[in-house]
Short mmCIF file of C-alpha atoms in Angstrom, two decimals:
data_model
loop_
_atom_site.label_atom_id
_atom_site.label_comp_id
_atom_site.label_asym_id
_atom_site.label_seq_id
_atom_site.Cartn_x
_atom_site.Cartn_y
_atom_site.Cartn_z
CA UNK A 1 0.00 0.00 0.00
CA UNK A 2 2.42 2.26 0.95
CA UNK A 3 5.06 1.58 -1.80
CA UNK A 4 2.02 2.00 -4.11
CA UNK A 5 1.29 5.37 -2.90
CA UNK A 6 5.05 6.85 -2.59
CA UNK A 7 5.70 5.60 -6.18
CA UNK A 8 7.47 2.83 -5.08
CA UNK A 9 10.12 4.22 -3.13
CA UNK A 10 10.55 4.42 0.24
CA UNK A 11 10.44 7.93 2.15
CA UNK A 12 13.61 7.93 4.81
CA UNK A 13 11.52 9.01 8.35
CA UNK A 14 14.52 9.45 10.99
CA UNK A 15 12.81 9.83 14.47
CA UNK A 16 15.30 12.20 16.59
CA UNK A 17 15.13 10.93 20.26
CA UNK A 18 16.43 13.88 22.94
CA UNK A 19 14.87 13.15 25.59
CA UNK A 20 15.17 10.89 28.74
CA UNK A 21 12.87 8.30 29.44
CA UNK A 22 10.45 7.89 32.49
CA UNK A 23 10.58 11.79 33.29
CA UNK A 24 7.96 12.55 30.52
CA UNK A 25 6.28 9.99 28.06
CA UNK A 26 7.81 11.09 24.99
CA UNK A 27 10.35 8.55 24.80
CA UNK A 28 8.00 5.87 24.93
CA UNK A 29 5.09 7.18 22.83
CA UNK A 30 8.05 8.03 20.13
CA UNK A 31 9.08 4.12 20.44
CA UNK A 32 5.08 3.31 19.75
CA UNK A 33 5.36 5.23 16.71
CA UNK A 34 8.37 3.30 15.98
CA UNK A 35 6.65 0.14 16.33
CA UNK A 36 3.60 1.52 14.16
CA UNK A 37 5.58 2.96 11.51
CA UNK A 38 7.61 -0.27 10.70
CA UNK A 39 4.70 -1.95 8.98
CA UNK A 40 4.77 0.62 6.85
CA UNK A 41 8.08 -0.18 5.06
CA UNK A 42 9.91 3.57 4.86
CA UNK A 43 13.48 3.50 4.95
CA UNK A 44 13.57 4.23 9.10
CA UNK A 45 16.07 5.98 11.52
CA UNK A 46 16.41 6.52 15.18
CA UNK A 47 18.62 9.17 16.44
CA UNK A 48 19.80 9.58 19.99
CA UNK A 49 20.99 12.95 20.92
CA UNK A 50 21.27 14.53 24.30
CA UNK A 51 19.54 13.27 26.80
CA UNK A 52 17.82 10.49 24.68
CA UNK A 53 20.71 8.72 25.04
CA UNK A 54 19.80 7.90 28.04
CA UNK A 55 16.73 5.95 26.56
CA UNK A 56 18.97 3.22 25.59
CA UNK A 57 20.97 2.50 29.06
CA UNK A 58 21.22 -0.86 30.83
CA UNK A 59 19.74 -1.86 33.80
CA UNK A 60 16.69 -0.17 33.80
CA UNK A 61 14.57 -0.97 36.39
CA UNK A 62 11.13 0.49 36.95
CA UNK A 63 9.62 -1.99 39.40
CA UNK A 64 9.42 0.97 42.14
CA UNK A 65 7.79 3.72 40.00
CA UNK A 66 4.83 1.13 38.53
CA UNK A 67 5.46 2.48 35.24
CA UNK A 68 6.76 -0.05 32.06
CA UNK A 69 10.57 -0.18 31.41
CA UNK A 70 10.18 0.34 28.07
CA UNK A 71 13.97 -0.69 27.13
CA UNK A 72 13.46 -3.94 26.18
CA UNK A 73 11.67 -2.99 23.48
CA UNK A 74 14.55 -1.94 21.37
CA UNK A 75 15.97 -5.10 21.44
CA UNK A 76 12.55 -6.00 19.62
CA UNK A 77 13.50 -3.04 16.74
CA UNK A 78 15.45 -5.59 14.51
CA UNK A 79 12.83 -8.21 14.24
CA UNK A 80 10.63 -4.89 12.74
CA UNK A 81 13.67 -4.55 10.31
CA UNK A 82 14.64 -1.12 12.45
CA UNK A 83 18.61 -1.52 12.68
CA UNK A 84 19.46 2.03 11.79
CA UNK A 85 19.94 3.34 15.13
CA UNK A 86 22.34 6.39 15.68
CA UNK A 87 23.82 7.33 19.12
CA UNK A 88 25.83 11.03 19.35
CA UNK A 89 29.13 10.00 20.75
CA UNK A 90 29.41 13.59 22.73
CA UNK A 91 26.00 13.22 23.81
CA UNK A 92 27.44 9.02 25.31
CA UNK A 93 30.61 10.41 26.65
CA UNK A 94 29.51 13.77 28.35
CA UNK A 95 26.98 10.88 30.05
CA UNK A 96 29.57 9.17 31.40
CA UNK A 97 28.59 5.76 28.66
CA UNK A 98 29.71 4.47 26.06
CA UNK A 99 28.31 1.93 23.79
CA UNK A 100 29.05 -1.29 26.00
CA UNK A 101 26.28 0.72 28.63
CA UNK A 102 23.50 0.07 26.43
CA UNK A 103 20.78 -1.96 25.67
CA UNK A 104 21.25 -2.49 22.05
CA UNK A 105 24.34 -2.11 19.24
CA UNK A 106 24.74 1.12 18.18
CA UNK A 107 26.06 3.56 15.44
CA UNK A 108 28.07 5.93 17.50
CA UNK A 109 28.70 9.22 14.83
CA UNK A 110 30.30 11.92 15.61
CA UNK A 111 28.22 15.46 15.34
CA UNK A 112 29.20 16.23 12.06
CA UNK A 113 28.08 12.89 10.72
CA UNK A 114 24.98 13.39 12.65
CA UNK A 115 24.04 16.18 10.67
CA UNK A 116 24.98 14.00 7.54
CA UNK A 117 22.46 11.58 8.50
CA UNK A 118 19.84 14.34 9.62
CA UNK A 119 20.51 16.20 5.84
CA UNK A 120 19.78 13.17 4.21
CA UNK A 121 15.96 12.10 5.49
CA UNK A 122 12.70 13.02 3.93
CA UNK A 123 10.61 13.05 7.09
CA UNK A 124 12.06 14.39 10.60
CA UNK A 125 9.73 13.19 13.70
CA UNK A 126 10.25 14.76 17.17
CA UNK A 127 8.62 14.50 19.98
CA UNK B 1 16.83 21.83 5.75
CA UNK B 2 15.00 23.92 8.01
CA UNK B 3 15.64 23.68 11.54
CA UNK B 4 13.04 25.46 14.31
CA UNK B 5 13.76 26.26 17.51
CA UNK B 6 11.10 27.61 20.51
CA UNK B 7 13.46 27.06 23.63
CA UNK B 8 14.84 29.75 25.33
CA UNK B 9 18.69 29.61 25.31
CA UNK B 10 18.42 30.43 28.56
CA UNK B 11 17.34 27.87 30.28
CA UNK B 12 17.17 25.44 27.53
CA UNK B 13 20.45 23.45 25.24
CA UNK B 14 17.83 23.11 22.04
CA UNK B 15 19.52 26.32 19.94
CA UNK B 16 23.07 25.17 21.09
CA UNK B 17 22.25 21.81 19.88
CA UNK B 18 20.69 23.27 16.87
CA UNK B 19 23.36 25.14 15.80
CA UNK B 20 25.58 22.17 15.99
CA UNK B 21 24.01 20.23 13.62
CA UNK B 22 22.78 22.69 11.47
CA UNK B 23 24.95 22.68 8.09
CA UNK B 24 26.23 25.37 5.69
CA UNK B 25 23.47 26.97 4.41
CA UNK B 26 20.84 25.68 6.82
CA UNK B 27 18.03 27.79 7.97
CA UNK B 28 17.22 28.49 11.55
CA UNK B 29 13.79 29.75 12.83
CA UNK B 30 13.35 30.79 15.86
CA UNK B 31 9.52 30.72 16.87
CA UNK B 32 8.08 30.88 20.65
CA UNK B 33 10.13 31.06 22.97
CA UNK B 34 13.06 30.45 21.02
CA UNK B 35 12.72 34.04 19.84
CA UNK B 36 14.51 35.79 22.79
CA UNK B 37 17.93 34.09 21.12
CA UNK B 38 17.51 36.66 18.45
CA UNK B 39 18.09 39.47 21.33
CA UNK B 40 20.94 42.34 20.79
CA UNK B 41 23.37 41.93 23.88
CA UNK B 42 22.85 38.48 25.75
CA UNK B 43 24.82 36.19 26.85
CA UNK B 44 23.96 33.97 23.49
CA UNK B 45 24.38 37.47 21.11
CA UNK B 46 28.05 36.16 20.32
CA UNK B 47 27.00 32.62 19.62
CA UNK B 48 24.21 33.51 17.25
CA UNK B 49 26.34 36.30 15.73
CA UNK B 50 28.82 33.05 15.04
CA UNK B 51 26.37 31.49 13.56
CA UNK B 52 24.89 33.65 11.63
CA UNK B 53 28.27 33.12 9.40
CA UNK B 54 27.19 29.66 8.11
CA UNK B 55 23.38 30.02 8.26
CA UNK B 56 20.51 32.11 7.86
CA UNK B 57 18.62 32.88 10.91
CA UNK B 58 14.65 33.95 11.47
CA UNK B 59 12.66 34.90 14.14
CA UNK B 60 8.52 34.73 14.32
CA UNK B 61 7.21 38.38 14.11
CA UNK B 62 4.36 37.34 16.17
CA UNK B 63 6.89 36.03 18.70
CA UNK B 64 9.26 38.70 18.83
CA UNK B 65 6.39 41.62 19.19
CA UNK B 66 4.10 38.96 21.77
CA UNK B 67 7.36 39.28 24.01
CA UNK B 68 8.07 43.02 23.14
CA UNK B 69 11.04 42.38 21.56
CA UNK B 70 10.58 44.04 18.76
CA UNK B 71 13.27 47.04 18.91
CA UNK B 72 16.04 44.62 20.33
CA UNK B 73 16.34 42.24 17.56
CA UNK B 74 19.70 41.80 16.16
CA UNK B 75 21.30 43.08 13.16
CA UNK B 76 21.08 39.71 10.99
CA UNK B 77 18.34 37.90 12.30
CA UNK B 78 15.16 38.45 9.48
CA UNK B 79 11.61 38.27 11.12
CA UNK B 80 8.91 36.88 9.14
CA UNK B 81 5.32 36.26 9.57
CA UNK B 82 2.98 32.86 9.86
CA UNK B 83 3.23 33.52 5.83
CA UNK B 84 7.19 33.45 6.14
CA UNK B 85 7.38 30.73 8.11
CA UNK B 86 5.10 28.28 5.41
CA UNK B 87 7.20 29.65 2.49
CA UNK B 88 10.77 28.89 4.78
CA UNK B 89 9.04 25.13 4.95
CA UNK B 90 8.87 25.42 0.99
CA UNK B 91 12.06 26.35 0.07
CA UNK B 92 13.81 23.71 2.43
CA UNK B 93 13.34 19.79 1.94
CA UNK B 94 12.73 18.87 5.46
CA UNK B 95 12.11 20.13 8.42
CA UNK B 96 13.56 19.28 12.08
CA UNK B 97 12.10 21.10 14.91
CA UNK B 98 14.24 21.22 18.39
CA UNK B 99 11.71 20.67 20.73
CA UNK C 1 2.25 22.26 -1.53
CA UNK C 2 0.80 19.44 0.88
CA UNK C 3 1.81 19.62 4.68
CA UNK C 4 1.25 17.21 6.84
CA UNK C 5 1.23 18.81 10.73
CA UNK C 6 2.13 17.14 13.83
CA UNK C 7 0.60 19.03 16.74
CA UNK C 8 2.24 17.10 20.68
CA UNK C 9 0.95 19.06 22.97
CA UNK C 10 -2.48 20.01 24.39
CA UNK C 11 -4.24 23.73 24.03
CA UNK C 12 -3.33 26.51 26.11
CA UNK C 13 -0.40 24.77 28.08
CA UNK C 14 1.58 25.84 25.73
CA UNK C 15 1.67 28.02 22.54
CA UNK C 16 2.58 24.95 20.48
CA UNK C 17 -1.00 24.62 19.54
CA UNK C 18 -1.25 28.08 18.62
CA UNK C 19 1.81 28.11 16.59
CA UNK C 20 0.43 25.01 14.48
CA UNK C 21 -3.15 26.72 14.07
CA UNK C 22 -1.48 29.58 12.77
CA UNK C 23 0.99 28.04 10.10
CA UNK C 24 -2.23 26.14 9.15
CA UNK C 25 -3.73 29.18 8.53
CA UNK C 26 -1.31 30.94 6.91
CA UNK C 27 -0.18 27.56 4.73
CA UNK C 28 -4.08 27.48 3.55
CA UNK C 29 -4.11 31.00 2.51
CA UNK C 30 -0.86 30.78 0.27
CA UNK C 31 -2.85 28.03 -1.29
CA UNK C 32 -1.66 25.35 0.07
CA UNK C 33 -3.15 21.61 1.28
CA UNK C 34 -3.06 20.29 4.56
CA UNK C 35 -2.96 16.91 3.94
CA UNK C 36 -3.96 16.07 7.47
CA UNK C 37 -3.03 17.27 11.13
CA UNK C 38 -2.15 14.81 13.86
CA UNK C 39 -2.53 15.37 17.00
CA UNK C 40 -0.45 12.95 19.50
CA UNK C 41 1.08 13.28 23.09
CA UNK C 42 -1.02 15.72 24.62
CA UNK C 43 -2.27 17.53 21.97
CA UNK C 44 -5.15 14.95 21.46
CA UNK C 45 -6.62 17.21 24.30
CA UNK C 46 -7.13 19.81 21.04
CA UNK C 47 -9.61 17.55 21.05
CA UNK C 48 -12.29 17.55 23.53
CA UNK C 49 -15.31 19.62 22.74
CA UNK C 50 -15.75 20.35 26.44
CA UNK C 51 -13.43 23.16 27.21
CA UNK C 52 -14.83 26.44 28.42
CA UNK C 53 -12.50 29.25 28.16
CA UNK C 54 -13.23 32.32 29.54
CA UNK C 55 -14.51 34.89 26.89
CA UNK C 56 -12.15 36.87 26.08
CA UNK C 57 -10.08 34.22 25.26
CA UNK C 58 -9.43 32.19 21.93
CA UNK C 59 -11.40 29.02 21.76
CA UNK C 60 -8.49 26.74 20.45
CA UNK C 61 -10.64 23.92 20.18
CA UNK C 62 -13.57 25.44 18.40
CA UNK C 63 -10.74 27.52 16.14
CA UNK C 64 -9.48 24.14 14.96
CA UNK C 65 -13.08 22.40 14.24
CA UNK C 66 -14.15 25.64 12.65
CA UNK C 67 -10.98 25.59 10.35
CA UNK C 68 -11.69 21.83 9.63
CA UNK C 69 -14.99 22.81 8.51
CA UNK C 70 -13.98 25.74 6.18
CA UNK C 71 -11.29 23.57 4.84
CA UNK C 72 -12.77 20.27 4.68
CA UNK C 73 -9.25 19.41 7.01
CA UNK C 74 -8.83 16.14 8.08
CA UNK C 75 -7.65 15.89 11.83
CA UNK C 76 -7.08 13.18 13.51
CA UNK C 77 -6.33 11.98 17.12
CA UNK C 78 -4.41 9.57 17.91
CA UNK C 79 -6.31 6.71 19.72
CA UNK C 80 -3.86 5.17 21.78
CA UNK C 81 -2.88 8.30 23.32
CA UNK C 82 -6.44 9.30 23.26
CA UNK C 83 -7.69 6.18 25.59
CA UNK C 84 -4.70 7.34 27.83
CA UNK C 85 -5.76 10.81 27.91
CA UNK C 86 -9.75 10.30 28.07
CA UNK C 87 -10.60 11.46 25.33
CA UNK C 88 -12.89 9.56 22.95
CA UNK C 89 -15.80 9.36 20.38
CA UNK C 90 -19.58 8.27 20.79
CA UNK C 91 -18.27 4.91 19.43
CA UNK C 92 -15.02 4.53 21.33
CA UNK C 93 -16.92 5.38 24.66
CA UNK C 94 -19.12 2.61 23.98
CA UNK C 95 -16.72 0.48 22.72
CA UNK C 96 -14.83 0.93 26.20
CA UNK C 97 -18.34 1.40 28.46
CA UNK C 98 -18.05 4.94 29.26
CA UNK C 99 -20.55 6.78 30.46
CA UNK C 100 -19.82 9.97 28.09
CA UNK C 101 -17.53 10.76 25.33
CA UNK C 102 -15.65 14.06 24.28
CA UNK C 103 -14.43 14.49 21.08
CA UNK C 104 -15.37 17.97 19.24
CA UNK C 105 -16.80 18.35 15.80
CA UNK C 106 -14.18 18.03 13.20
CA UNK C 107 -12.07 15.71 14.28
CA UNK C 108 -11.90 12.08 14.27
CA UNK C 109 -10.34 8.99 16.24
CA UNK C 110 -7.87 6.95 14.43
CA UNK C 111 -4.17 4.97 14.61
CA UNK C 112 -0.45 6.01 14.55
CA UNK C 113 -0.46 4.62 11.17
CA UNK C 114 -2.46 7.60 10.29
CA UNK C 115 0.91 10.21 11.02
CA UNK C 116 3.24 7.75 9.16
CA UNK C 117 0.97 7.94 6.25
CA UNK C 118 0.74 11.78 6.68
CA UNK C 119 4.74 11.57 6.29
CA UNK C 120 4.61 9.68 3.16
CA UNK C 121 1.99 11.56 1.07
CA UNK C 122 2.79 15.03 2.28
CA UNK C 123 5.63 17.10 0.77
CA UNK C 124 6.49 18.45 4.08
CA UNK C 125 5.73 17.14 7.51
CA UNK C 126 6.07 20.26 10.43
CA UNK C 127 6.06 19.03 13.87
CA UNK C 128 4.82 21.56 16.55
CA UNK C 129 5.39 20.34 20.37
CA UNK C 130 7.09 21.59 23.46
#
């Protein structure tokens, strides 16, 4: 349907993440949009900048604030065919992580390929 | 591409993120309360002066006079209306807003 | 041109709403289409026909429905974040066994699908939040 409609090719949607989780819902309603928008077969993006970095951390545990740890999930990205995922190394470093801290494997780009990446899509989503 | 920003850059990192990924010849609009970046001699002046090197910068009219900024906006920074802001989304091929 | 508008936060909160209504607006009177506007996050409550703003205030909500109506605009809410939010339609409220639903004239209930296709078959999608 969707291939029909774009003329066959495939819109790149890169979903810019900023934000850390559990303090505000964006993080996870952005993932559900994810999730949503992989049926859809666009050429998908996830970019983790700032805080959203944070998103992707280890160890997450959300037992004591009732809420769902919502991590897990993007372990489930690649079985949606969602493996582009980009993670701003100053963002990881001035956090005190690095790549081994988080929940999935990682592109870590440097800013200027970052704004590459960014230059490049069709559709930006932020939430 | 056309970047918007409606943080101030006071309390907020969204223009000095902004700026760092926006390219050569990017655009930068500043709507809300993003607008108060486009101030003549504050703290940020120097960093959007910098900027303003590499791309164009635009504040929201509306914005700007809503805060009564409208006699401190810096040399450099272009204001344009609801009607400016629909024909900056035109001429560039995406947009990314810094929320 | 066709835009496709993201709108993430509710009405008067914060000017977000505003801002979208007014590129709308302005987009429509350059001649423009407005493919559709989503509303997700908070801004589903953009929503719910049952605000009451004082009256000499806008009317956000009845400014959008009144705009869909004039421009035959297609908005839509999202539903997930819709059932978080309580906000609904006759059908949805039933669906769920409310006792009363909320959704204003104009706009309609439907899935996140509904913004990716927006993305596709728009030229430009503009996404207003906080």
């Amino acid at each position: 349907m969707t291939e029909e409609s774009a003329g066959g090719i495939a819109k790149k949607f890169l979903y810019v993440n900023r934000r850390a989780p559990y303090g505000s819902i964006y993080g996870l309603e952005s993932l559900e949009v994810v999730l949503i928008g992989a049926a859809f077969e666009q050429d998908v993006s996830l970019a983790f900048l700032g805080d959203g970095v944070f998103q992707l951390t280890k160890g997450q545990d959300t037992k004591g604030l009732e809420v769902k740890n919502f991590s897990p999930t993007f372990r489930a990205l690649e079985d949606y065919d969602v493996t582009k995922l980009y993670v701003e190394k100053e963002a990881l470093e001035a956090r005190g992580l690095s790549a081994a801290d988080l929940v999935v494997p990682v592109e870590v780009v440097s800013a200027q390929r970052m704004a590459e990446i960014m230059e490049a899509q069709d559709v930006i989503l932020s939430f | 591409m056309l970047h918007t920003v409606n943080k101030s850059p006071f309390e907020h990192r969204a223009l000095e993120t902004c700026l760092k990924f926006a390219r050569q010849g990017a655009a930068v609009l500043l709507i809300e309360d993003g607008v108060y970046a486009a101030a003549r001699d504050t703290a940020v002046a120097e960093q959007v002066q910098e900027a303003l090197k590499t791309v164009s910068i635009y504040a929201l009219k509306p914005d700007v006079e809503a805060r009564g900024m409208q006699n401190r906006v810096m040399d450099g920074v272009r204001l344009v209306d609801y009607g400016g802001f629909v024909d900056l989304v035109v001429e560039h091929n995406a947009v990314q807003s810094w929320l | 041109m066709k835009f496709g508008i993201l709108v993430n936060e509710g009405p008067y909160t914060h000017e977000a709403s505003d801002t979208a209504y007014q590129f709308v607006r302005a987009a429509l009177a350059k001649g423009h289409q407005i493919y559709r506007v989503f509303f997700y996050h908070d801004g589903v409550n953009n929503g719910t026909r049952l605000t009451v703003p004082p009256q000499d205030d806008r009317n956000i909500v009845k400014r959008w429905s009144e705009l869909a109506a004039e421009h035959k605009l297609d908005l839509v809410v999202c539903i997930a974040a819709a059932q978080r939010r309580g906000l609904m339609d006759a059908a949805e409220a039933k669906r769920n066994g409310k006792d009363a639903h909320n959704l204003a004239p104009g706009f309609r209930i439907s899935g996140l699908g509904q913004l990716i296709e927006a993305g596709i078959q728009a030229d430009r999608l503009v996404v207003f939040g906080d």
